[in-house]
GROMACS .gro file of C-alpha atoms in nm:
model
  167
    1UNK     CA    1   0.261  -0.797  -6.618
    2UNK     CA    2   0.342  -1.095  -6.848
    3UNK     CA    3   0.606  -0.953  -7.125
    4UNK     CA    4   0.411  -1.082  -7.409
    5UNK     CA    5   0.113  -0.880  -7.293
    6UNK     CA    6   0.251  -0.567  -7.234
    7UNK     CA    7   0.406  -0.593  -7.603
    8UNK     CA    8   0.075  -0.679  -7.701
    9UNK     CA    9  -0.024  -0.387  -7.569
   10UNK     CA   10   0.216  -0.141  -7.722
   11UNK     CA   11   0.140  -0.278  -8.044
   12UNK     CA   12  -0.207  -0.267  -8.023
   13UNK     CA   13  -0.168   0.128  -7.928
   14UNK     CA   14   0.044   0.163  -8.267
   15UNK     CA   15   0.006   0.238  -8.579
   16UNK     CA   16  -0.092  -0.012  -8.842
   17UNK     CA   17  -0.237  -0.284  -8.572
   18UNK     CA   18  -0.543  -0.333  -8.728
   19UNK     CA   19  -0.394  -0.323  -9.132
   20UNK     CA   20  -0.133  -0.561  -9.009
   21UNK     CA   21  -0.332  -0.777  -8.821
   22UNK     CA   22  -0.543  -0.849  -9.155
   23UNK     CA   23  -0.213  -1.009  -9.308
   24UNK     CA   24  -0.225  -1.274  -9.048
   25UNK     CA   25  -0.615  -1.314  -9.005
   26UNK     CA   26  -0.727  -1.259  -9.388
   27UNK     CA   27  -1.081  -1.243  -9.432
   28UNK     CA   28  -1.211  -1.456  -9.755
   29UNK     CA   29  -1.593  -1.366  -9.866
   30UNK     CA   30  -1.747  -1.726  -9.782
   31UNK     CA   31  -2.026  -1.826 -10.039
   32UNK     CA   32  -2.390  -1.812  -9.875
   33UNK     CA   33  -2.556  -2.203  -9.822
   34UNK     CA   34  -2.836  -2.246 -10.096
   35UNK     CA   35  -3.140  -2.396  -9.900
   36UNK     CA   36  -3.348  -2.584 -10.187
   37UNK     CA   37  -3.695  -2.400 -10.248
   38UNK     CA   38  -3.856  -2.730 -10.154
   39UNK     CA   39  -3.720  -2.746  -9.835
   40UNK     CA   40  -3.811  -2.367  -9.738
   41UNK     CA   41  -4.161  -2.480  -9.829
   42UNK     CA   42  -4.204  -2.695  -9.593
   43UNK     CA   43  -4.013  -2.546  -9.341
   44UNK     CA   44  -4.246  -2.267  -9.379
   45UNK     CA   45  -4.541  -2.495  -9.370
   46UNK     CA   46  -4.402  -2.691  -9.093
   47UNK     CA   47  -4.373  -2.318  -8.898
   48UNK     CA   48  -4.737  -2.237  -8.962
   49UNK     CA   49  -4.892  -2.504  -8.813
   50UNK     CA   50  -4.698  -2.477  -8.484
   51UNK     CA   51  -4.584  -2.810  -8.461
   52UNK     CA   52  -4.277  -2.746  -8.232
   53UNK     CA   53  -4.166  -3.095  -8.239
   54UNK     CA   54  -4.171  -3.128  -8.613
   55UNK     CA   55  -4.001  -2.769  -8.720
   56UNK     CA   56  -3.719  -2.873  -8.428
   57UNK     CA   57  -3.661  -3.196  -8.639
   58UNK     CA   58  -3.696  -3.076  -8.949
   59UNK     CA   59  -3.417  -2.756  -8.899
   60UNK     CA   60  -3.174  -3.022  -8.689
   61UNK     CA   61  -3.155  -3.215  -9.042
   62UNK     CA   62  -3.018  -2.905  -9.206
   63UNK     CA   63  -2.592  -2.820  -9.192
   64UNK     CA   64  -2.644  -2.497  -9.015
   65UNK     CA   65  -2.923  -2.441  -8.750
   66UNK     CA   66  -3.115  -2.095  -8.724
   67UNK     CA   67  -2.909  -2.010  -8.376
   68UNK     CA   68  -2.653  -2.096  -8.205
   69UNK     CA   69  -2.711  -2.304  -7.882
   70UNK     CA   70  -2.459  -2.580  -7.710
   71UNK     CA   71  -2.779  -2.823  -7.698
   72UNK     CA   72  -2.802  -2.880  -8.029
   73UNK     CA   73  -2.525  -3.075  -8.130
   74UNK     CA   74  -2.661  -3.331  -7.864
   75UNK     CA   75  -3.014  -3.330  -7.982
   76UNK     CA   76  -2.856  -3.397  -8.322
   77UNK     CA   77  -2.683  -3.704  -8.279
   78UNK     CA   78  -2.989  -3.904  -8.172
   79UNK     CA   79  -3.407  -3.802  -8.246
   80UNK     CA   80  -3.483  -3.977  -7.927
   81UNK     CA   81  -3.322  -3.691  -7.757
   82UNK     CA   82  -3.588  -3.466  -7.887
   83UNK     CA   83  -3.840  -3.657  -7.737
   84UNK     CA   84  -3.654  -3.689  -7.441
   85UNK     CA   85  -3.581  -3.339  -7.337
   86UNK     CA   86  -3.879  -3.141  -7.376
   87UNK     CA   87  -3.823  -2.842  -7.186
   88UNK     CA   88  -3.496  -2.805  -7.373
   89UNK     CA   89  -3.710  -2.835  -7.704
   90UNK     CA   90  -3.933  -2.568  -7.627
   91UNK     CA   91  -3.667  -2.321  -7.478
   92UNK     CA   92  -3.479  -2.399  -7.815
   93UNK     CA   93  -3.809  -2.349  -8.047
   94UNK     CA   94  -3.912  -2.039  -7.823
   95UNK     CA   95  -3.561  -1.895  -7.943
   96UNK     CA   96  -3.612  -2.001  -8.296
   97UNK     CA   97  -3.977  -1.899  -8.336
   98UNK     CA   98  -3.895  -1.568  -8.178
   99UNK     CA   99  -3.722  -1.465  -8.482
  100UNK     CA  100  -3.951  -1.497  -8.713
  101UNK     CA  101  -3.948  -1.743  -9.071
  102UNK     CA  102  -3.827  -1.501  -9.263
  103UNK     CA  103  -3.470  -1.448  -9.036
  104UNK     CA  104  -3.494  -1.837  -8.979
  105UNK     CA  105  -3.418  -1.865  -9.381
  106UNK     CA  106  -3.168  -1.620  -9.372
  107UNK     CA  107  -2.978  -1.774  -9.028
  108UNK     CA  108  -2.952  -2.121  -9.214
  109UNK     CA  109  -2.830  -1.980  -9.565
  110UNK     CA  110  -2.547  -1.760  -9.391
  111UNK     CA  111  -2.189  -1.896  -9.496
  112UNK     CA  112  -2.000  -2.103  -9.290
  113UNK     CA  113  -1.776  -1.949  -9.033
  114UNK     CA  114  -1.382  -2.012  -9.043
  115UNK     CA  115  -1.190  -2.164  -8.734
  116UNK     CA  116  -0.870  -2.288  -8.642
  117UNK     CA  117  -0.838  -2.625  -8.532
  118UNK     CA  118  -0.574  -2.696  -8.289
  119UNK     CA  119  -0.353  -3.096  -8.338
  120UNK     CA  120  -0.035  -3.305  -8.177
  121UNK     CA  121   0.168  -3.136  -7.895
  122UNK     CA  122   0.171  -2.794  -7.836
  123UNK     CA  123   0.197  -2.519  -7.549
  124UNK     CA  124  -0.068  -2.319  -7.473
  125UNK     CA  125  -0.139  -2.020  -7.542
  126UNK     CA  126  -0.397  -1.735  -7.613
  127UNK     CA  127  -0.391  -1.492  -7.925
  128UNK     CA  128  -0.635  -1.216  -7.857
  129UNK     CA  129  -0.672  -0.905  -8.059
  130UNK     CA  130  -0.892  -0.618  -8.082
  131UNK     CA  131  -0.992  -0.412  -7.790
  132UNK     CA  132  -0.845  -0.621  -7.534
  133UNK     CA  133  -0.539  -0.477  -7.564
  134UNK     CA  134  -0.706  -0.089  -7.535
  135UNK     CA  135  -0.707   0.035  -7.179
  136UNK     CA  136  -1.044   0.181  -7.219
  137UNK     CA  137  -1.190  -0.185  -7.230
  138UNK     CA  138  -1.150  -0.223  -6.856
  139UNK     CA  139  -1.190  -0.527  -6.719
  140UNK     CA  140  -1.080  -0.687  -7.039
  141UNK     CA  141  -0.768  -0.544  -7.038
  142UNK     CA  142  -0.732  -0.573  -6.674
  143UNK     CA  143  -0.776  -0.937  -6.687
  144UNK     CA  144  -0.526  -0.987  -6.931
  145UNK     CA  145  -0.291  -0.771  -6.752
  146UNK     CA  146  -0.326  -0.990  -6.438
  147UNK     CA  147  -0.210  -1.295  -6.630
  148UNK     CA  148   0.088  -1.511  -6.599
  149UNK     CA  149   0.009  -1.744  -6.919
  150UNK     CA  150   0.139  -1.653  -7.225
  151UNK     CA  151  -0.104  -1.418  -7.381
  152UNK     CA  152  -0.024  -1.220  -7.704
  153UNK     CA  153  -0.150  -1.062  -8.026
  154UNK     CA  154  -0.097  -1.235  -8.333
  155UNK     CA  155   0.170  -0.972  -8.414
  156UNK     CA  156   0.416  -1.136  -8.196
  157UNK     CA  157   0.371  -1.503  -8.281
  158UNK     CA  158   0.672  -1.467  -8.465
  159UNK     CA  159   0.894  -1.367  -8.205
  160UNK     CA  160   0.743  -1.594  -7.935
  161UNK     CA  161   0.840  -1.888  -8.200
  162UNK     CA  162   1.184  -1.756  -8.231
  163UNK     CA  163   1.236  -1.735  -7.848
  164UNK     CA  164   1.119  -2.073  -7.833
  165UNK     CA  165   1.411  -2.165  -8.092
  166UNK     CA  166   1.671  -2.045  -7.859
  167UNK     CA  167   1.517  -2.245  -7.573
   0.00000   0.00000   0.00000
């Protein structure tokens, strides 16, 4: 077992993981996106008449999209692609339509989600934290046991920086 994951582990198992882990991955309350009343209108009109092709266009214009799917960033960048991958459309729609308007107007209002972005040179690694590190979570846990890459919580990025110092 990599010696980053089984520390992982033990601190996981300790006391305190989770209320330390908050120092490091602090959670700010992320204002909710106001979606003009205009714009609901006609989204709502738009979702009446069952014009796939039209409520598809009309929600790929907006910053956040009702769901999340890999295909729409693509169908984005261009409205030909719309028209160009129909069955993609309606698999899309079917998955948009199936929750219902009012859920549509709350998925596109919901605040934007926070990442980490990754630039220059760097080594790779993997911080993973929650039940990954329990034994309970099986194959999780049995995965990450398994592996040679460095793996850790975000508990120990400290110490693998320092042992990279001394390198």
């Amino acid at each position: 077992m990599n010696e980053w994951v089984r520390k992982s582990i033990q601190i996981a198992n300790s006391p305190g993981y989770l209320d330390n882990l908050h120092n490091i991955y602090s959670t700010t309350e992320e204002t909710w996106r106001a979606v003009p009343i205009e714009i609901k209108k006609e989204l709502e009109e738009v979702y009446k008449s069952g014009d796939n092709i039209l409520l598809i266009k009309n929600l790929l214009k907006l910053p956040k999209f009702p769901i999340d799917d890999h295909y729409v960033a693509f169908l984005r960048k261009n409205e030909m692609f719309v028209k160009y991958n129909p069955k993609t459309v309606i698999r899309i729609v079917g998955r948009v339509r199936s929750l219902g308007f009012k859920a549509i107007i709350e998925s596109i209002e919901e605040p934007k989600a926070t990442s980490i972005g990754k630039k220059g040179n760097a080594i790779r690694i993997a911080v993973l934290d929650g039940v990954v590190w329990i034994k309970d979570s099986a194959k999780m846990y049995r995965t990450v046991c398994k592996l040679e890459k460095t793996v850790l919580t975000a508990l120990l990025l400290k110490k693998l920086f320092e042992s990279l110092r001394k390198v």
